[in-house]
């Protein structure tokens, strides 16, 4: 079974509007972390936001927020006030405490395209 | 600040040849990682190192080896490349094995013909 599922291969959003990128995960580990990375066309992986499984509050970083619903095992990324520079691939990833090497397990990604 | 550097940026390699991908970080991070990203997919861990002198296997280690002689460098070697190793390779580091955020280098695009 997939550990990280991103069901939206591609999405469009109008500039200045908000957009939600979906991520569901599967783990039996009570302690885990969830991450979102951005990969623009230039190829680098840029860390955006992190949510720990025991964190009470949803994480926020500037225009990025993480809608963490633990019971539903979802960790959706919300980007407010989209900008043209937000056009990129977005990857959700999970780290489980009990896996070797602090490995991140990645989803297949969502390509976001921001329309002017 | 340099952060993580990788070399080469890209490479075309004949099948059966060996190659070492280089990764250097200047953040004094203890933990380092090698991932591969295949077209249209997320990243998969090849090998990792929690601290200098130690290494471990990730999800897809076959055909690859690593060493960690010091804190800064974490080279990845393909002893005898095969076409299925065509991929983009990312090196990453984190301050400690249990620190949550991993920071990535710019990647090396490798094509094996």
mmCIF file of C-alpha atoms in Angstrom, chain B residues 26-79:
data_model
loop_
_atom_site.group_PDB
_atom_site.id
_atom_site.type_symbol
_atom_site.label_atom_id
_atom_site.label_comp_id
_atom_site.label_asym_id
_atom_site.label_seq_id
_atom_site.Cartn_x
_atom_site.Cartn_y
_atom_site.Cartn_z
ATOM 1 C CA UNK B 26 29.057 23.185 4.597
ATOM 2 C CA UNK B 27 26.413 23.258 7.316
ATOM 3 C CA UNK B 28 28.140 20.721 9.579
ATOM 4 C CA UNK B 29 25.065 18.533 9.427
ATOM 5 C CA UNK B 30 25.546 15.091 10.883
ATOM 6 C CA UNK B 31 23.094 13.210 8.676
ATOM 7 C CA UNK B 32 23.276 12.927 4.895
ATOM 8 C CA UNK B 33 21.173 11.113 2.324
ATOM 9 C CA UNK B 34 21.056 10.118 -1.325
ATOM 10 C CA UNK B 35 17.730 9.963 -3.154
ATOM 11 C CA UNK B 36 16.836 9.246 -6.743
ATOM 12 C CA UNK B 37 13.910 10.792 -8.593
ATOM 13 C CA UNK B 38 12.567 9.032 -11.631
ATOM 14 C CA UNK B 39 10.482 10.817 -14.227
ATOM 15 C CA UNK B 40 7.131 11.881 -12.820
ATOM 16 C CA UNK B 41 7.739 10.303 -9.428
ATOM 17 C CA UNK B 42 8.693 11.336 -5.933
ATOM 18 C CA UNK B 43 12.083 10.670 -4.406
ATOM 19 C CA UNK B 44 13.291 7.307 -3.089
ATOM 20 C CA UNK B 45 16.112 6.861 -0.595
ATOM 21 C CA UNK B 46 19.199 5.003 -1.825
ATOM 22 C CA UNK B 47 21.604 5.244 1.131
ATOM 23 C CA UNK B 48 21.993 7.360 4.205
ATOM 24 C CA UNK B 49 24.573 8.243 6.822
ATOM 25 C CA UNK B 50 23.588 9.288 10.331
ATOM 26 C CA UNK B 51 27.085 10.478 11.184
ATOM 27 C CA UNK B 52 30.605 10.401 9.788
ATOM 28 C CA UNK B 53 31.918 6.850 9.615
ATOM 29 C CA UNK B 54 28.510 5.171 9.395
ATOM 30 C CA UNK B 55 26.228 4.382 6.472
ATOM 31 C CA UNK B 56 22.999 2.486 5.924
ATOM 32 C CA UNK B 57 20.832 1.172 3.120
ATOM 33 C CA UNK B 58 17.651 2.896 2.081
ATOM 34 C CA UNK B 59 14.748 1.753 -0.029
ATOM 35 C CA UNK B 60 16.639 1.179 -3.328
ATOM 36 C CA UNK B 61 20.338 0.516 -2.529
ATOM 37 C CA UNK B 62 21.182 -2.127 -5.151
ATOM 38 C CA UNK B 63 23.899 -1.065 -7.583
ATOM 39 C CA UNK B 64 25.068 1.821 -5.404
ATOM 40 C CA UNK B 65 27.644 2.282 -2.666
ATOM 41 C CA UNK B 66 28.499 5.190 -0.390
ATOM 42 C CA UNK B 67 31.165 6.231 2.061
ATOM 43 C CA UNK B 68 31.308 8.886 4.758
ATOM 44 C CA UNK B 69 34.909 9.579 5.631
ATOM 45 C CA UNK B 70 34.138 13.003 7.100
ATOM 46 C CA UNK B 71 31.188 15.201 8.020
ATOM 47 C CA UNK B 72 31.101 17.259 4.844
ATOM 48 C CA UNK B 73 31.317 14.719 2.026
ATOM 49 C CA UNK B 74 29.025 11.871 1.028
ATOM 50 C CA UNK B 75 29.920 10.443 -2.403
ATOM 51 C CA UNK B 76 27.666 7.981 -4.216
ATOM 52 C CA UNK B 77 29.315 5.422 -6.486
ATOM 53 C CA UNK B 78 27.820 3.382 -9.283
ATOM 54 C CA UNK B 79 30.250 0.518 -9.818
#
